[in-house]
Every structure is written in C-alpha cells, then in structure tokens.
XYZ file of C-alpha atoms in Angstrom:
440
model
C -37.176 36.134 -32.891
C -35.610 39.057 -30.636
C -37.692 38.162 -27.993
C -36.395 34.373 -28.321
C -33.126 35.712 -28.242
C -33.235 37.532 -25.407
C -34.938 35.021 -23.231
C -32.043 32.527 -24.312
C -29.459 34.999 -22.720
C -31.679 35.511 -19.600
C -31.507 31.930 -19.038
C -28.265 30.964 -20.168
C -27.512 33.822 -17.201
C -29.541 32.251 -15.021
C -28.495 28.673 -15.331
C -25.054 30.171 -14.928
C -25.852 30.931 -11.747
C -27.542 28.129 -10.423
C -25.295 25.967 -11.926
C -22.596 27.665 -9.916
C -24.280 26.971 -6.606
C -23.485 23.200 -5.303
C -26.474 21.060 -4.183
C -26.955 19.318 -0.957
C -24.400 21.872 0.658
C -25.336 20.675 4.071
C -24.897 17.243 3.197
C -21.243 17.979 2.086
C -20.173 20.236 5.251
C -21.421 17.050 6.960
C -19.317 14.785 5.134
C -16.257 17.126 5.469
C -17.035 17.465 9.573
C -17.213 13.219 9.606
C -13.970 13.173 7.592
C -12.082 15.805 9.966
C -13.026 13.958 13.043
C -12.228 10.412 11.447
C -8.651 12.200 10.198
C -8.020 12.937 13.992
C -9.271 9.281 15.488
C -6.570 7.859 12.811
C -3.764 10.250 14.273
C -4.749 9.414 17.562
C -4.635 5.553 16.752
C -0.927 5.960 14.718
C 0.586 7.713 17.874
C -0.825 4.667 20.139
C 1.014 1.616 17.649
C 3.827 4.128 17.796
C 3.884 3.510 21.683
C 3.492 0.239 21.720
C 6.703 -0.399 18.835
C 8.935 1.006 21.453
C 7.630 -1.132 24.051
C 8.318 -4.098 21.859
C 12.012 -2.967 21.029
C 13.229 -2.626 24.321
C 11.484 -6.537 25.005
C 13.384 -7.732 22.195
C 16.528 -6.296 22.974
C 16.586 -8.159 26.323
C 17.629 -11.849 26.350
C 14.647 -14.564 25.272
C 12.966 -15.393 28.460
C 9.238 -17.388 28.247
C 8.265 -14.291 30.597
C 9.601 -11.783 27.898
C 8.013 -13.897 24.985
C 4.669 -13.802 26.892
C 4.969 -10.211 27.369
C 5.750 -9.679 23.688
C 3.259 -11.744 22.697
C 0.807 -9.582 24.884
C 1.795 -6.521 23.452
C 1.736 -7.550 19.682
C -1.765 -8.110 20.641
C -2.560 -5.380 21.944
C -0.872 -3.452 18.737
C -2.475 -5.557 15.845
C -5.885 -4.538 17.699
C -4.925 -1.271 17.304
C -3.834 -1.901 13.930
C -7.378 -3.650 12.605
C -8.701 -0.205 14.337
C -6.724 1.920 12.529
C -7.683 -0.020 9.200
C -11.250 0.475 10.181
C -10.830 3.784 10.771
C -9.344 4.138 7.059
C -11.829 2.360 5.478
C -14.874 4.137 7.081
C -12.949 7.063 6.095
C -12.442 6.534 2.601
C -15.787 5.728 2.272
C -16.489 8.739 3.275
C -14.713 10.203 0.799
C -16.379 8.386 -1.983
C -19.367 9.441 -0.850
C -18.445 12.986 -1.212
C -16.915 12.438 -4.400
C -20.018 10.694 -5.652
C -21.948 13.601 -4.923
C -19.679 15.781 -6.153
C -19.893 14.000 -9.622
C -23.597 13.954 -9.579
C -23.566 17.823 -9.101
C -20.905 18.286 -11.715
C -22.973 16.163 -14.165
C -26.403 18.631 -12.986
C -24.329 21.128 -13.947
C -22.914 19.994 -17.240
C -26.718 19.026 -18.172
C -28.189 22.175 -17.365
C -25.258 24.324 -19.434
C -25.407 21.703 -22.302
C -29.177 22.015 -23.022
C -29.501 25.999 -22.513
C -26.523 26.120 -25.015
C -27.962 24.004 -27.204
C -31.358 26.089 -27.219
C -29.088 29.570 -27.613
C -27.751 27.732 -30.745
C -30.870 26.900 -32.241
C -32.284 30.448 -31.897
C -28.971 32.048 -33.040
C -29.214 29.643 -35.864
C -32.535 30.929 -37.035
C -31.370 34.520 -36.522
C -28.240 34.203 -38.628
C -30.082 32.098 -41.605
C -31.481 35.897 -42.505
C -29.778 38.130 -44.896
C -28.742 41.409 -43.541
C -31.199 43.241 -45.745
C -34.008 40.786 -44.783
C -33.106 41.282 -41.570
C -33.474 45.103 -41.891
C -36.550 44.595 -44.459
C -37.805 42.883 -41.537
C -37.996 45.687 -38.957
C -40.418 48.700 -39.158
C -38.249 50.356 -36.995
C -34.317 50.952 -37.444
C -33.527 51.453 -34.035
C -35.237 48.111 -33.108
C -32.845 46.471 -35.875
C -29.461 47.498 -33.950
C -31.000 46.572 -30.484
C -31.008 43.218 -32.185
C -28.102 43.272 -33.302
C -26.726 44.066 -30.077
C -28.589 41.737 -28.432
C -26.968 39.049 -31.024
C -23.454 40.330 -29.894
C -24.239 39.460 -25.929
C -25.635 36.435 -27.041
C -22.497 35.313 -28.648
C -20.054 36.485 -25.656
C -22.458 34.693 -22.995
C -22.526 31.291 -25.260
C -18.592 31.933 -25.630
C -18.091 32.044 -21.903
C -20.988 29.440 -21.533
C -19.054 27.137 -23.978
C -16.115 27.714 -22.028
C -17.332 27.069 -18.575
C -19.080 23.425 -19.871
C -15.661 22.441 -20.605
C -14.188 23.396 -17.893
C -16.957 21.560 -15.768
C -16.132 18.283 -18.527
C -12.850 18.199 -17.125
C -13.467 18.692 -13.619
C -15.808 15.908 -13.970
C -13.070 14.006 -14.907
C -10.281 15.006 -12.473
C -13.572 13.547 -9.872
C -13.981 10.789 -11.242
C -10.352 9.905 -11.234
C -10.051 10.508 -7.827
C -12.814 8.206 -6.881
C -11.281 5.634 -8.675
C -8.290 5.737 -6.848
C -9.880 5.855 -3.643
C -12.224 2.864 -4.562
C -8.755 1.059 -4.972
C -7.619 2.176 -1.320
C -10.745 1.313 -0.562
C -10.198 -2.283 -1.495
C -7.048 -2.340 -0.507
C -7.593 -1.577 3.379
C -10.085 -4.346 3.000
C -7.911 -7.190 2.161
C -5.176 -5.289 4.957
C -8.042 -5.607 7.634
C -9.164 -9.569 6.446
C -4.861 -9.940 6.856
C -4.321 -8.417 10.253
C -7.115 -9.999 11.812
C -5.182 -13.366 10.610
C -1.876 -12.226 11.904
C -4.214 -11.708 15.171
C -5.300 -15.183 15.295
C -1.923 -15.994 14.728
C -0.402 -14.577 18.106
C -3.228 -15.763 19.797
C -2.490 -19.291 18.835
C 1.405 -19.075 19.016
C 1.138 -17.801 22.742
C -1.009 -20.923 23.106
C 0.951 -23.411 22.122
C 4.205 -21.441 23.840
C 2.205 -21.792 27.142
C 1.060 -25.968 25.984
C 5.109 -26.808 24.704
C 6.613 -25.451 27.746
C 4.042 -25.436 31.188
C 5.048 -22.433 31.785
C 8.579 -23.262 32.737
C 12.010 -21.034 32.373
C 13.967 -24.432 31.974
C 11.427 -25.926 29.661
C 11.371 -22.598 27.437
C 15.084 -22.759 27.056
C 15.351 -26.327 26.001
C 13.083 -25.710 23.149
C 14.936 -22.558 22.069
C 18.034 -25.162 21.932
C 16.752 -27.633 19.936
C 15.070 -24.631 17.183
C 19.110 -24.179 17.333
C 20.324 -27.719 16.496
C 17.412 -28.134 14.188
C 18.077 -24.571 11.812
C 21.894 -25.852 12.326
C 21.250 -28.987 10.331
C 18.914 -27.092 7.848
C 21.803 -24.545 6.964
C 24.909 -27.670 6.250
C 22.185 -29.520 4.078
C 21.250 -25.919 2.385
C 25.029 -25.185 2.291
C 25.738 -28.743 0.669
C 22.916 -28.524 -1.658
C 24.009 -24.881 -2.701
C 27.758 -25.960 -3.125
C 26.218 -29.083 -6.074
C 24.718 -25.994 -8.272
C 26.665 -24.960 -10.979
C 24.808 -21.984 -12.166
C 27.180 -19.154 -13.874
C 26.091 -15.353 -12.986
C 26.714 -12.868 -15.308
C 27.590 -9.529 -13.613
C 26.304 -7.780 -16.583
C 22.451 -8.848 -15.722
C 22.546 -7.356 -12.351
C 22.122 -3.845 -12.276
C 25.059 -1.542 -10.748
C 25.392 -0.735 -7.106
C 23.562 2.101 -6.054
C 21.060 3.836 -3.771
C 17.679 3.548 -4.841
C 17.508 0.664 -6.801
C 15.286 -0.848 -4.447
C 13.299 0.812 -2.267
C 12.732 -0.177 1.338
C 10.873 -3.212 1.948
C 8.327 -1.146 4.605
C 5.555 1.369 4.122
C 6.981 5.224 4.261
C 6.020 5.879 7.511
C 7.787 2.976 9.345
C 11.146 3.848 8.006
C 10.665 7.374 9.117
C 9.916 6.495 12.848
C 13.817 4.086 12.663
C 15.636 6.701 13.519
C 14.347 7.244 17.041
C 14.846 3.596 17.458
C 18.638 4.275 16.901
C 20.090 4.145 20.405
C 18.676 0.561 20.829
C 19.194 -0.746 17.220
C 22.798 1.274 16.490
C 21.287 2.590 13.372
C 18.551 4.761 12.042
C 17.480 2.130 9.736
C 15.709 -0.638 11.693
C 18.285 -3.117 11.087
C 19.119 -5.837 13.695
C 21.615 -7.841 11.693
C 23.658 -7.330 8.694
C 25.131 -9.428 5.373
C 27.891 -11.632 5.577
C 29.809 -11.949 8.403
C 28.915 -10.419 10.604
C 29.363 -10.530 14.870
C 26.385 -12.807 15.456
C 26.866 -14.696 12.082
C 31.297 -15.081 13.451
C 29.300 -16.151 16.908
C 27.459 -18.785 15.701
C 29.318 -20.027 12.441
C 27.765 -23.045 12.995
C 23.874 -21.616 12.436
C 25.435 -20.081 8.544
C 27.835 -22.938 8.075
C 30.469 -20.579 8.696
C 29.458 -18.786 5.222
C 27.682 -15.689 6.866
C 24.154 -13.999 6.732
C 22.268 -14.395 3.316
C 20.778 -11.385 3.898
C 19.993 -8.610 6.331
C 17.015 -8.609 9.036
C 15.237 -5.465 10.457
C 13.291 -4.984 13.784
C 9.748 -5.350 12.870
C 6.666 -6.072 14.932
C 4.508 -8.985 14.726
C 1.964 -7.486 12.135
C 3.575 -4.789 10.444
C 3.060 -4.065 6.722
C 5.973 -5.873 4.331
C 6.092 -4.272 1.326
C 7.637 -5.430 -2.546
C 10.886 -3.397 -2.704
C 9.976 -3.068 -6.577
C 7.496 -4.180 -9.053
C 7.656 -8.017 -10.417
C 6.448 -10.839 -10.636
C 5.960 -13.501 -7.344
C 7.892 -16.858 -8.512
C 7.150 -18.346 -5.148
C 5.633 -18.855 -1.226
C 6.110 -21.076 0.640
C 5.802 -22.045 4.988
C 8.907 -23.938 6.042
C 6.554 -24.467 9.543
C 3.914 -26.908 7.687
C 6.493 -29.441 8.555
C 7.370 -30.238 12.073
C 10.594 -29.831 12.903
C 11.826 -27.583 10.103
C 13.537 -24.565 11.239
C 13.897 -22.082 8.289
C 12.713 -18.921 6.990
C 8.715 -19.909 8.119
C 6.570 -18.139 5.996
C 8.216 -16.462 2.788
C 7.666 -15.367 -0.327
C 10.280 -14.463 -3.489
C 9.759 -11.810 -6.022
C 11.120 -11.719 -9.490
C 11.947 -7.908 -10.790
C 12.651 -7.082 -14.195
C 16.153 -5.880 -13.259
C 17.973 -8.991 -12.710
C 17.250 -9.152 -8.625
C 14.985 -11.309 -6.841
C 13.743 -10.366 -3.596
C 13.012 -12.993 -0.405
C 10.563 -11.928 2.329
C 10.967 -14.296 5.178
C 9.827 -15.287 8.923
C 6.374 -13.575 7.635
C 3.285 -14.124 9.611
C 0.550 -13.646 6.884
C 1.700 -14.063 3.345
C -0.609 -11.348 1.037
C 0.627 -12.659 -2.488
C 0.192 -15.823 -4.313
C 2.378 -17.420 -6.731
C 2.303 -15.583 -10.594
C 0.591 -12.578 -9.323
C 2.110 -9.399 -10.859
C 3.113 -6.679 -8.360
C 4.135 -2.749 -8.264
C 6.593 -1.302 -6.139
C 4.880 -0.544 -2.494
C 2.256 -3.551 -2.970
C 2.000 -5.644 0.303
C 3.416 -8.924 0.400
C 2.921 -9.687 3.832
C 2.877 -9.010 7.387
C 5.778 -9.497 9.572
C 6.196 -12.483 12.202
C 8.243 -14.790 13.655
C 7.566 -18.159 11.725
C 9.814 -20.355 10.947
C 13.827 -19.903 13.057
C 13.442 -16.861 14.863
C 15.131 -15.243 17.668
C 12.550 -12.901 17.818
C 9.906 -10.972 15.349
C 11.785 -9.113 12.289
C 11.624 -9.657 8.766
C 14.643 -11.221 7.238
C 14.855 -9.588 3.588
C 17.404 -11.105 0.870
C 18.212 -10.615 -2.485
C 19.439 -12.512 -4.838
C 20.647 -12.335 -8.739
C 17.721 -13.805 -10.568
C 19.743 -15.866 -12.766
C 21.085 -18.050 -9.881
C 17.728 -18.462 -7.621
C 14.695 -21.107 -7.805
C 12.424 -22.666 -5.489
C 12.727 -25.961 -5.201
C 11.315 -29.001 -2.768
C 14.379 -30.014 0.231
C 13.698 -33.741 -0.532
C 17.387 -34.374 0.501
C 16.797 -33.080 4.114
C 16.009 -34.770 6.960
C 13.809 -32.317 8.783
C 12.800 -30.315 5.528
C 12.272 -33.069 3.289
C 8.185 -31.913 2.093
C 9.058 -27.961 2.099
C 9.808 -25.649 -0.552
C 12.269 -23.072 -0.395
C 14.622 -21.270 -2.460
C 18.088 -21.898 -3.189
C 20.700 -20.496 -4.436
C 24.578 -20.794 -5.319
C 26.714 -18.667 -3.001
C 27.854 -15.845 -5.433
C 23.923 -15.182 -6.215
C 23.382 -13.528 -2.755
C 23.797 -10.006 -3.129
C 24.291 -7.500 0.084
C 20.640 -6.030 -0.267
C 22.355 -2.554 1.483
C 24.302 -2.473 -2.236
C 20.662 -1.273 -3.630
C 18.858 0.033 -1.191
C-alpha cells in the first residue's frame, strides 16, 4: 500500500509539472507574431481614413460645385476601400485570436484532465490507507520505523492533493475566464462581418451616385446647379406639407415622461474613436464636436426659413463621411426605417431609421447610406444602425440626428403630399422635438 502511495505522489508531482508546461508553444508564439503584425497593418490603415476625413472636410466646407462633388465622391471611395480593408484586417485578426483562444482552452482542458484523474487515483489509494485502524495499521508492519515513514508519506500525500485540489480549480476557472473571452470575440467576429457585407454596399452606393451625378448633369457647372435648385424647391414643399400635417396633431406631452436635461443621457451617436479625432476638425467646423448645424434657429435655418417653414432645425447634423459607422445613442427598440429616395422627387431625410428607448426619447438617424437595423429589432447602446450618406436632401454627407419625446412621434405614410405621397416618415407635433445637445 506504501508503495501505492508513494507512486501516487510521484505522479501527482509529475503531472504537476507537465501540466504546467503549455502545448504547441510554437504554434502560439506564431499566433501572437501574426496578431502583432495584423495589430500594426490596422494602425497603419486607421491613420490612412484619418487622412482622407480631413481631405473630405475641407471639400465640404467649400461651396457645392459638380467638380467638388466628383472629387468627394472620389475620395469617399477611396476611404470606404480603406474602410472594407480595415474590416478585413479585423476580422482576420480576431480570428486569430480565436484560434489562440481555442487552443488555449484545449490545453486548459489537457490540463484539468490530467490533474482530475491523478487526483482521483491519490484518493482511491488514500482511501484504502485510511479504511485501517491505527493499530492494524501498526499490527501491520514488522518494522516500526517503516510504520512512521508511512505515515509521513500519508502527510505529503495530503499537502500535494491539497495544493493539487487547489490548482484544478484554479485551472476550472481559468477555463472559464477563456471561454468567455472567445465568446465575446466570436460576437466581434460576427459583427465585423455584417460591417464588411455593409460597407461594401455603401461602396456600391458612391459608385452608383457618382454615376448618375455624371448621367443627370453631362458634366455641366450650369446643369449641376439647376438640379441643386430644384432638390431646394422640392425639400421646400416637403417641409410646409410636414409643417401643416404636424400643426393637425393634437398629441399632449407630458414633461414628466421625458427624462431631465443632462449630460450623458445619450451617448454620442458615433463609435469612440470618431468623436475623439472632432476636435482637430475644430478650426473648420467651429467646434470640437463634429457638428455642422445646430437646433432651432439657427443662421442657416434664419437663412433659409423657407427650407424649415420658418420653424427652425428639428435636430442637429454632424460632419460625417460617406460610410462612417452610425451608432444607437442608447439601447431600444427600432419602431421604424424607411428611404424617402424610393420615390422620385421626394426630398427628405433619404434613408432613416427611428429608435424607441425606454426613457421616454426616440432617436432619428437620417440621410443614411446603408441602413443596418430592421424594424422590431431590439438594440444596446453602441449597436450600429447605419452608415452615413447623403440620401435623401443633402447639402453634403453628414448625419442629421433628432430626438424626439416618444409620446408625440410615429411613422406614418405622407399620402397628403404631392411629391411624398408613397413614403414613410415620422412625424411629430412641434413641442415633441427636443434639442438632442439637452442629453448628450
């Protein structure tokens, strides 16, 4: 039996060991050497879109020309390829990462397998030895001195299955923390998936617009401007029959459903690292927030009373690339989406879509060139919801964000308009629009 014993804490000792050594270590520094080098490709990739953002603000700060347009145009090409090669980049990277992970659960679960069973077979033999009475135990052994070497060689049996024991659990959690992780990154995973299958349609997107641009006006200045005047008579008849319909709703908001005025409430309709690179966009914009146009009154809105029906912007609108990532400003519920371009002639908020938070506020995501939601799909805070454009009237690519007090907004068909007639859109009496700078 001593001789059982003692083999059981040789090998519990020696699967300690061996359990402590990974497997397939080459394998993994190879992994980690493919993930470095993809980590620097994507840095290298961010500070090129980075470049070509401040090309695009300093086209769209200039007047509209069908030269500038083109050039835009260009460039947001030349970006959103950048863009899908960034995703790529992420994605190959992530995998990556799973596969390291994966391994690194297999080995965990080696290890866990090999600890379990020696433990199990160090319980067994203790078992046997500690089913003997101490004076059968002593009965037992011709010699005396044999008898405490036994005993001894119980007592290092116990403290090695006691650190044993303790070590298997710590592995079992470990195993877990893993797993967890590759969980999450199997959701990035998927995630940068659907991005790539949406910027590669906001790609095809430019590519037509710039064709049709080029078709409409035969590549004449005059031509160009004509059509930028009618988009302006056209959105000026869409805002009086929007202002008209708006004025017929007799919807009563109660201030206590809203929730108070404060920073924070909702959080900025663009990934992290787009608001952070605003501020060196402030001597162009006048702010470090990427905003081109404010709520209310404002100088354009006073400038062109007749495009707000002399009641002011419904919401604000910030500088944003054809292409970049729109993002839900907090978790809800989409009540509606909707293309104001599917009918000819209708010059409105393009593509949009309208989120319903469990706050009281409603959120509107407009002149979008790929929508990323549907209608009844439930959505956290950060989600995408789009990709920015310049459907629908547009004086240029930005995303017009509003919000509204859920208790006065719906989606509803125009059937009263004359160029609108077969869209959807929302609507909403006049006290419902909220200043979204109020919760932001």
């Amino acid at each position: 039996m001593i001789h059982q014993l003692r083999n059981s804490v040789l090998l519990l000792a020696l699967l300690f060991a061996v359990s402590m050594a990974p497997v397939h270590a080459a394998d993994v520094d190879t992994l980690k050497n493919q993930i470095e080098d993809r980590a620097k490709k994507i840095q290298e990739l961010e500070k090129e879109i980075a470049q070509y953002e401040n090309e695009l603000v300093g086209i769209s700060a200039a007047k509209r020309t069908l030269q500038g347009t083109i050039n835009e145009l260009d460039i947001s090409r030349k970006k959103l390829a950048t863009d899908i090669q960034l995703t790529e980049n992420r994605i190959s990277a992530t995998s990556q990462q799973i596969n390291e992970l994966s391994s690194e659960i297999a080995d965990k679960q080696r290890r866990i397998d090999l600890n379990s069973e020696a433990v199990a077979e160090a319980l067994r033999n203790l078992d046997e030895m500690e089913s003997q009475s101490l004076v059968a135990a002593i009965l037992s052994n011709h010699d005396l001195n044999a008898f405490w070497s036994d005993l001894d060689t119980l007592q290092q049996l116990q403290v090695v299955l006691r650190d044993e024991v303790k070590s298997l659990s710590q592995l079992k959690e470990q195993l877990e923390d893993v797993k967890v992780t590759n969980e999450r990154k199997q959701r990035e995973l998927s995630g940068f998936r659907e991005e790539l299958s949406g910027q590669k349609s906001v790609l095809d997107v430019t590519r037509t617009q710039q064709n049709q641009l080029l078709a409409q006006t035969k590549n004449t200045e005059s031509t160009y401007q004509s059509i930028l005047e009618e988009k302006r008579a056209a959105h000026e008849q869409f805002e009086n029959e929007l202002a008209d319909l708006e004025a017929q709703l007799q919807i009563a908001i109660d201030p206590s459903a809203i929730p108070a005025v404060g920073e924070g409430v909702l959080n900025w309709p663009f990934e992290d690292s787009y608001m952070l690179r605003c501020p060196s966009y402030e001597k162009a914009l006048g702010n470090i927030f990427c905003l081109t146009q404010y709520f209310g009154n404002t100088p354009f809105a006073t400038a062109n009373a007749q495009i707000y029906s002399g009641r002011g912007h419904n919401g604000v609108d910030f500088r944003a690339p054809i292409g970049t990532k729109i993002t839900s400003a907090l978790s809800g519920t989409v009540v509606g989406t909707g293309n104001t371009d599917l009918q000819k002639g209708c010059y409105s908020y393009g593509k949009w879509a309208l989120i319903r938070h469990n706050n009281g506020l409603s959120t509107l995501y407009a002149h979008l060139s790929h929508i990323a939601v549907v209608e009844g799909q439930v959505i956290k805070t950060g989600d995408l919801v789009g990709y920015s454009g310049n459907t629908g009237y547009s004086t240029g690519p930005h995303l017009h964000f509003g919000v509204y007090a859920s208790q006065g907004v719906q989606v509803v068909q125009f059937t009263k308009s004359i160029n609108c007639k077969n869209v959807y859109v929302p609507i909403a009496p006049q006290d419902a629009y909220l200043n979204p700078l109020s919760f932001l």
